[in-house]
C-alpha cells in the first residue's frame, strides 16, 4: 500500500531530531511512499530535504498557537490528500493536531525524542492524549517517563532512532581534522557533539577537565555544536583557565571527519531521549563515555562499548575518561564492539521499517473501525 505522508517540524535550526526526520522521510520515499517535508521557511531541514529530492512545503509557524499556520496546514493536507501526518516536535503536535482533525487526516503520529516530564504542563499532556493516535518514543527511557506521567502505555510505541552507517568510515584519517585545529598528533582528543543546551551537561564536562588535564597533560577537548549556552560555556572555560585544552568548532556538517580525530566521544547529559550523536560515534568505532540517563543505556553497555557514569558527577566523569585515555587497547576493543552494536540494532533501515509498519497498522485499524460502524457492528 502506497501512503501519502506529511512530516511536520517547527524547528528553525538543525539538530538530531531533524536528522532523524530526514532519514525517515528519505527511507519511506525509497519504499515508494509520497513524503512531503513541511517546516519553517528557509530552514536547514527544508534545504536538505529538497537536496535529497523530497517534496517540501514551507509554512511560517511563529508559535504553536498560530491560526494562520493551522489554516495553511489544513490547505496542504487537503490538497495533497495526506493519509498520515507525522509530527516531530512538541509545537508541531499542537499545530498539526488541530490541522489534521480539521482536514480529516486518518493517522496522526508524534515522535517524542526527549525524556522531559510532561506532567508539569497539563496542556502538553492533553495534546499528547487528544491530538495523536500514537506516540513514538525513541527509547524505553522516554516511554517510561510518559507512562509515569499518566499517558496510556497502549498508545506509546518504541521505535529507536537509527542512522545510515555509510558516511562513517572508521579508517578515516584522524590527522586531517587535527591539523585544521592545530592539535598535535600525539595529543589525546575527547570529543562532544551536542547542542549547547543545559540538559546536555557541558558544564559538568568542563568541571571534569582540570582533573583530566592533570592526569593526561596532552589532552584536548573538541566541542562541536552551537546553542543558547555557548557564551556561558566559553566564560566557564576562561574562568577555569582551560583555554589551552578546549576547542569550540561551532556547527559543522562534517561530523564523520571530526569523529575520526577523537579518541573518546563523551555525552554528559542529565536528560536524554537517546543521544544520536553517540550512534555516530559508535558507527565510527569510537568508544563512548556517557551518563546513565534516558535511553543512553540502551545504546551503551558499561564495559562493553563504553563507560557509563552518574549524571551531574564531574569526578566520576573524569575518572572514566582518564581510565580509557590510559588504555588504548581497551578503547579499540570498545570501539569495535560499539560499531557492531550500532549496525545490529540502530540502523536507519530498521527505524524506517518499524515506522512504516506502524502507519499501516493504524490505517488498517481505522478502516476496520469505520467498516464496523457502517455495518452497525460493535467495535473490536
Coordinates of C-alpha atoms in Angstrom, one line a residue:
X1 CA 0.0 0.0 0.0
X2 CA 1.4 3.4 -1.0
X3 CA 0.9 6.1 1.6
X4 CA 0.7 9.9 1.3
X5 CA 2.7 11.2 4.3
X6 CA 3.5 14.7 5.6
X7 CA 6.3 15.2 8.1
X8 CA 6.0 18.3 10.2
X9 CA 8.8 20.0 12.1
X10 CA 8.7 23.5 13.7
X11 CA 12.5 24.0 14.4
X12 CA 14.5 26.7 12.7
X13 CA 17.8 25.1 13.3
X14 CA 19.4 21.7 12.5
X15 CA 19.7 19.2 15.4
X16 CA 19.5 15.4 15.8
X17 CA 15.7 15.3 15.5
X18 CA 15.8 16.9 12.1
X19 CA 18.4 14.4 11.0
X20 CA 16.1 11.6 12.1
X21 CA 13.2 13.1 10.3
X22 CA 15.2 13.3 7.1
X23 CA 16.5 9.7 7.4
X24 CA 12.8 8.6 7.9
X25 CA 11.4 10.6 5.0
X26 CA 14.1 9.5 2.6
X27 CA 13.7 5.9 3.5
X28 CA 10.0 5.9 3.2
X29 CA 10.2 7.6 -0.2
X30 CA 12.6 5.0 -1.4
X31 CA 9.9 2.4 -0.5
X32 CA 7.5 4.1 -2.8
X33 CA 5.6 6.4 -0.4
X34 CA 4.9 10.0 -1.2
X35 CA 6.7 12.0 1.5
X36 CA 6.3 15.8 2.0
X37 CA 8.5 17.6 4.5
X38 CA 6.9 20.7 6.0
X39 CA 8.9 23.1 8.1
X40 CA 9.8 26.7 8.7
X41 CA 10.7 28.9 5.6
X42 CA 14.4 28.8 4.8
X43 CA 15.1 26.2 7.5
X44 CA 18.1 23.9 7.1
X45 CA 15.6 21.0 7.2
X46 CA 13.8 22.1 4.1
X47 CA 17.0 22.9 2.3
X48 CA 18.4 19.4 3.0
X49 CA 15.1 17.7 2.2
X50 CA 15.0 19.4 -1.2
X51 CA 18.6 18.4 -1.8
X52 CA 17.5 14.8 -1.2
X53 CA 14.8 15.2 -3.9
X54 CA 11.9 15.2 -1.4
X55 CA 8.9 17.5 -1.9
X56 CA 8.9 20.3 0.6
X57 CA 6.3 22.7 1.9
X58 CA 7.3 25.9 3.8
X59 CA 4.9 27.0 6.4
X60 CA 5.5 30.0 8.7
X61 CA 4.9 28.8 12.2
X62 CA 5.7 31.7 14.6
X63 CA 4.2 29.9 17.6
X64 CA 2.2 26.8 18.5
X65 CA -0.9 29.0 18.7
X66 CA -0.7 30.4 15.1
X67 CA -4.1 30.2 13.5
X68 CA -2.6 31.2 10.2
X69 CA -0.2 28.2 10.3
X70 CA -3.1 25.9 11.1
X71 CA -5.1 27.2 8.1
X72 CA -2.1 26.8 5.8
X73 CA -1.6 23.2 7.0
X74 CA -5.2 22.4 6.5
X75 CA -5.0 23.5 2.9
X76 CA -1.8 21.5 2.4
X77 CA -3.2 18.4 4.0
X78 CA -6.4 18.5 1.9
X79 CA -4.6 19.4 -1.4
X80 CA -2.1 16.6 -1.0
X81 CA -4.7 14.1 0.2
X82 CA -2.5 13.2 3.2
X83 CA -3.2 9.9 5.0
X84 CA -0.5 10.2 7.6
X85 CA 0.8 13.2 9.4
X86 CA 3.9 12.6 11.5
X87 CA 4.7 15.5 13.9
X88 CA 8.3 15.7 15.0
X89 CA 8.3 18.4 17.7
X90 CA 6.0 19.4 20.6
X91 CA 4.8 22.6 18.8
X92 CA 4.2 20.6 15.6
X93 CA 1.9 18.4 17.7
X94 CA -0.3 21.4 18.5
X95 CA -0.4 22.9 15.0
X96 CA -0.5 19.6 13.2
X97 CA -3.0 18.0 15.6
X98 CA -5.6 20.8 15.0
X99 CA -4.9 20.9 11.3
X100 CA -5.2 17.1 10.9
X101 CA -8.5 16.9 12.7
X102 CA -9.9 19.8 10.6
X103 CA -8.6 18.2 7.4
X104 CA -9.8 14.6 8.3
X105 CA -6.3 13.0 8.2
X106 CA -6.8 9.5 9.5
X107 CA -3.4 8.7 11.0
X108 CA -1.7 11.2 13.4
X109 CA 1.7 10.4 14.9
X110 CA 4.0 12.3 17.2
X111 CA 7.7 11.4 17.9
X112 CA 8.9 12.1 21.4
X113 CA 12.7 12.4 21.5
X114 CA 13.3 13.8 25.0
X115 CA 12.8 12.3 28.4
X116 CA 11.4 15.5 30.0
X117 CA 8.3 15.0 32.1
X118 CA 5.0 16.3 30.6
X119 CA 3.3 16.1 34.0
X120 CA 4.1 19.7 34.9
X121 CA 2.4 21.1 31.8
X122 CA -1.2 20.0 31.7
X123 CA -1.7 21.3 28.1
X124 CA 1.2 19.3 26.8
X125 CA -0.1 16.2 28.4
X126 CA -3.6 16.9 27.0
X127 CA -2.3 17.3 23.4
X128 CA -0.5 14.0 23.5
X129 CA -3.7 12.4 24.7
X130 CA -6.0 14.2 22.3
X131 CA -4.1 15.1 19.2
X132 CA -2.5 11.8 18.2
X133 CA -3.2 8.2 17.6
X134 CA 0.2 7.0 18.7
X135 CA 3.3 8.5 20.4
X136 CA 6.6 7.1 19.0
X137 CA 9.1 7.1 21.9
X138 CA 12.7 6.8 20.7
X139 CA 13.7 4.7 23.7
X140 CA 12.3 2.7 26.5
X141 CA 13.6 5.5 28.8
X142 CA 11.3 8.0 27.0
X143 CA 8.4 5.6 27.1
X144 CA 8.8 5.0 30.8
X145 CA 8.7 8.8 31.6
X146 CA 5.5 9.1 29.5
X147 CA 3.8 6.2 31.3
X148 CA 4.9 7.6 34.7
X149 CA 3.2 10.9 33.7
X150 CA -0.1 9.0 33.2
X151 CA -0.2 8.5 29.4
X152 CA -1.8 5.3 28.1
X153 CA 1.0 2.7 27.5
X154 CA -1.0 1.1 24.8
X155 CA -0.7 4.3 22.7
X156 CA 3.1 4.5 23.1
X157 CA 5.4 2.6 20.6
X158 CA 9.1 2.4 21.0
X159 CA 11.0 2.9 17.7
X160 CA 14.6 3.6 18.3
X161 CA 16.4 6.2 16.3
X162 CA 18.7 4.9 13.6
X163 CA 21.5 6.2 11.3
X164 CA 22.8 5.4 7.9
X165 CA 26.3 3.9 8.6
X166 CA 27.6 4.6 5.1
X167 CA 29.1 8.0 5.7
X168 CA 31.0 6.7 8.8
X169 CA 34.3 5.0 7.9
X170 CA 36.3 4.0 11.0
X171 CA 39.5 4.1 8.9
X172 CA 39.1 7.8 8.0
X173 CA 42.5 9.5 8.8
X174 CA 42.5 11.3 12.2
X175 CA 45.2 13.8 11.2
X176 CA 43.0 15.7 8.7
X177 CA 40.7 17.4 11.3
X178 CA 43.5 17.6 13.9
X179 CA 45.6 19.7 11.5
X180 CA 42.7 22.0 11.0
X181 CA 42.5 22.8 14.7
X182 CA 46.2 22.7 15.4
X183 CA 46.0 19.6 17.6
X184 CA 49.4 17.8 17.9
X185 CA 49.4 14.3 16.5
X186 CA 50.4 12.8 19.9
X187 CA 47.6 14.5 21.8
X188 CA 44.6 12.7 23.1
X189 CA 41.3 14.1 21.9
X190 CA 38.0 13.9 23.8
X191 CA 35.1 15.0 21.6
X192 CA 31.5 16.0 22.4
X193 CA 28.9 16.6 19.6
X194 CA 25.9 18.2 21.2
X195 CA 23.7 21.3 21.1
X196 CA 24.7 23.8 23.8
X197 CA 21.7 23.4 26.0
X198 CA 21.5 22.9 29.8
X199 CA 20.4 19.3 29.7
X200 CA 23.4 18.2 27.6
X201 CA 25.6 18.8 30.6
X202 CA 28.6 20.6 29.0
X203 CA 29.2 22.4 32.3
X204 CA 29.8 19.1 34.1
X205 CA 32.2 18.1 31.3
X206 CA 34.2 21.3 31.7
X207 CA 34.2 20.9 35.5
X208 CA 35.8 17.4 35.0
X209 CA 38.5 18.8 32.7
X210 CA 41.1 20.1 35.3
X211 CA 41.3 16.6 36.8
X212 CA 41.6 15.0 33.3
X213 CA 44.3 17.5 32.2
X214 CA 46.3 16.9 35.4
X215 CA 46.4 13.2 34.7
X216 CA 46.8 13.4 30.9
X217 CA 48.5 16.8 30.2
X218 CA 48.4 16.5 26.4
X219 CA 44.6 16.1 26.3
X220 CA 42.3 18.3 24.1
X221 CA 38.5 18.7 24.3
X222 CA 36.7 19.2 21.0
X223 CA 33.2 20.6 21.5
X224 CA 31.1 20.5 18.3
X225 CA 27.9 22.5 18.2
X226 CA 26.0 25.7 18.7
X227 CA 23.3 26.8 21.1
X228 CA 21.9 29.2 23.6
X229 CA 24.5 28.4 26.3
X230 CA 27.6 28.8 24.2
X231 CA 28.7 32.1 25.7
X232 CA 28.3 30.7 29.2
X233 CA 30.3 27.7 28.2
X234 CA 33.1 29.9 26.9
X235 CA 33.1 32.0 30.1
X236 CA 33.3 28.9 32.2
X237 CA 36.3 27.7 30.2
X238 CA 38.0 31.1 30.7
X239 CA 37.1 31.2 34.4
X240 CA 38.8 27.8 34.9
X241 CA 41.8 28.8 32.8
X242 CA 41.2 25.9 30.4
X243 CA 41.5 27.7 27.1
X244 CA 44.6 25.6 26.2
X245 CA 42.6 22.4 26.3
X246 CA 39.2 23.4 24.7
X247 CA 38.4 23.9 21.0
X248 CA 34.8 25.0 20.1
X249 CA 34.2 24.3 16.5
X250 CA 30.7 25.7 16.1
X251 CA 28.1 24.0 13.9
X252 CA 29.6 21.5 11.5
X253 CA 28.4 19.4 8.6
X254 CA 31.5 17.1 8.5
X255 CA 30.8 15.0 11.6
X256 CA 32.5 11.8 10.5
X257 CA 35.6 13.7 9.7
X258 CA 35.7 15.3 13.2
X259 CA 34.9 12.0 14.9
X260 CA 37.9 10.5 13.2
X261 CA 40.1 12.9 15.2
X262 CA 38.6 11.8 18.5
X263 CA 39.9 9.1 20.8
X264 CA 36.8 9.1 23.0
X265 CA 33.4 10.6 22.5
X266 CA 31.6 11.9 25.6
X267 CA 28.0 12.9 26.3
X268 CA 27.4 14.2 29.8
X269 CA 23.6 14.9 29.6
X270 CA 21.4 14.8 32.7
X271 CA 18.3 14.3 30.5
X272 CA 18.5 12.5 27.1
X273 CA 15.9 10.7 25.0
X274 CA 18.5 8.6 23.2
X275 CA 21.5 10.7 22.0
X276 CA 22.0 10.0 18.3
X277 CA 25.5 11.6 18.4
X278 CA 26.5 8.5 20.3
X279 CA 25.3 6.4 17.4
X280 CA 27.5 8.4 15.1
X281 CA 30.4 7.7 17.4
X282 CA 29.6 4.0 17.5
X283 CA 29.4 3.9 13.7
X284 CA 32.9 5.4 13.6
X285 CA 34.1 2.7 16.1
X286 CA 34.8 5.2 18.8
X287 CA 34.4 4.3 22.5
X288 CA 31.9 6.3 24.5
X289 CA 31.8 7.8 28.0
X290 CA 28.2 8.9 28.8
X291 CA 25.8 9.4 31.6
X292 CA 23.4 6.7 32.7
X293 CA 20.2 8.6 31.8
X294 CA 17.2 8.3 29.5
X295 CA 17.8 6.0 26.6
X296 CA 21.6 6.1 26.7
X297 CA 22.0 2.7 28.5
X298 CA 20.0 1.1 25.6
X299 CA 23.0 2.1 23.3
X300 CA 26.0 2.0 25.6
X301 CA 26.7 -1.1 27.7
X302 CA 29.0 -0.3 30.5
X303 CA 32.4 -2.0 30.0
X304 CA 31.4 -3.3 26.6
X305 CA 31.3 -0.4 24.1
X306 CA 32.0 2.4 26.6
X307 CA 31.6 3.6 30.2
X308 CA 28.5 4.8 31.9
X309 CA 28.7 7.3 34.9
X310 CA 26.1 9.0 37.0
X311 CA 24.8 12.4 35.8
X312 CA 26.0 15.6 37.3
X313 CA 29.1 13.9 38.7
X314 CA 32.2 15.6 37.2
X315 CA 34.5 13.4 39.3
X316 CA 33.0 10.2 38.1
X317 CA 33.2 11.5 34.5
X318 CA 36.8 12.5 34.9
X319 CA 37.7 9.1 36.3
X320 CA 36.1 7.2 33.4
X321 CA 37.8 9.5 30.8
X322 CA 41.2 9.1 32.5
X323 CA 40.9 5.4 32.7
X324 CA 40.1 5.0 29.0
X325 CA 42.7 7.5 27.8
X326 CA 45.3 5.3 29.5
X327 CA 44.0 2.1 27.9
X328 CA 44.5 2.2 24.1
X329 CA 43.7 -1.5 23.6
X330 CA 40.5 -1.1 25.6
X331 CA 39.5 1.9 23.5
X332 CA 40.0 -0.1 20.3
X333 CA 38.0 -3.1 21.6
X334 CA 35.1 -0.9 22.9
X335 CA 35.0 1.0 19.6
X336 CA 34.7 -2.2 17.6
X337 CA 32.0 -3.5 19.9
X338 CA 30.1 -0.2 19.6
X339 CA 30.1 -0.3 15.8
X340 CA 28.8 -3.9 15.8
X341 CA 26.1 -2.9 18.2
X342 CA 25.1 0.1 16.1
X343 CA 24.9 -2.0 12.9
X344 CA 22.9 -4.7 14.6
X345 CA 20.3 -2.6 16.5
X346 CA 20.3 1.1 15.4
X347 CA 20.2 1.2 11.6
X348 CA 18.1 3.8 9.8
X349 CA 16.5 1.0 7.7
X350 CA 15.2 -0.7 10.9
X351 CA 13.7 2.6 12.0
X352 CA 12.0 3.1 8.6
X353 CA 10.6 -0.4 8.6
X354 CA 9.1 -0.2 12.1
X355 CA 7.6 3.3 11.4
X356 CA 6.1 2.1 8.1
X357 CA 4.6 -0.9 9.8
X358 CA 3.1 1.4 12.5
X359 CA 1.5 3.7 9.9
X360 CA -0.1 0.8 8.1
X361 CA -1.3 -0.9 11.3
X362 CA -3.1 2.3 12.4
X363 CA -4.6 2.9 9.0
X364 CA -6.0 -0.6 8.8
X365 CA -7.3 -0.3 12.3
X366 CA -9.1 2.9 11.4
X367 CA -10.6 1.4 8.3
X368 CA -11.8 -1.6 10.2
X369 CA -13.5 0.6 12.8
X370 CA -15.2 2.6 10.0
X371 CA -16.4 -0.5 8.3
X372 CA -17.8 -1.9 11.6
X373 CA -19.6 1.4 12.2
X374 CA -21.0 1.4 8.7
X375 CA -22.4 -2.1 9.3
X376 CA -23.7 -1.2 12.7
X377 CA -21.4 -3.7 14.4
X378 CA -19.8 -3.2 17.9
X379 CA -16.1 -2.1 18.0
X380 CA -13.4 -4.7 18.5

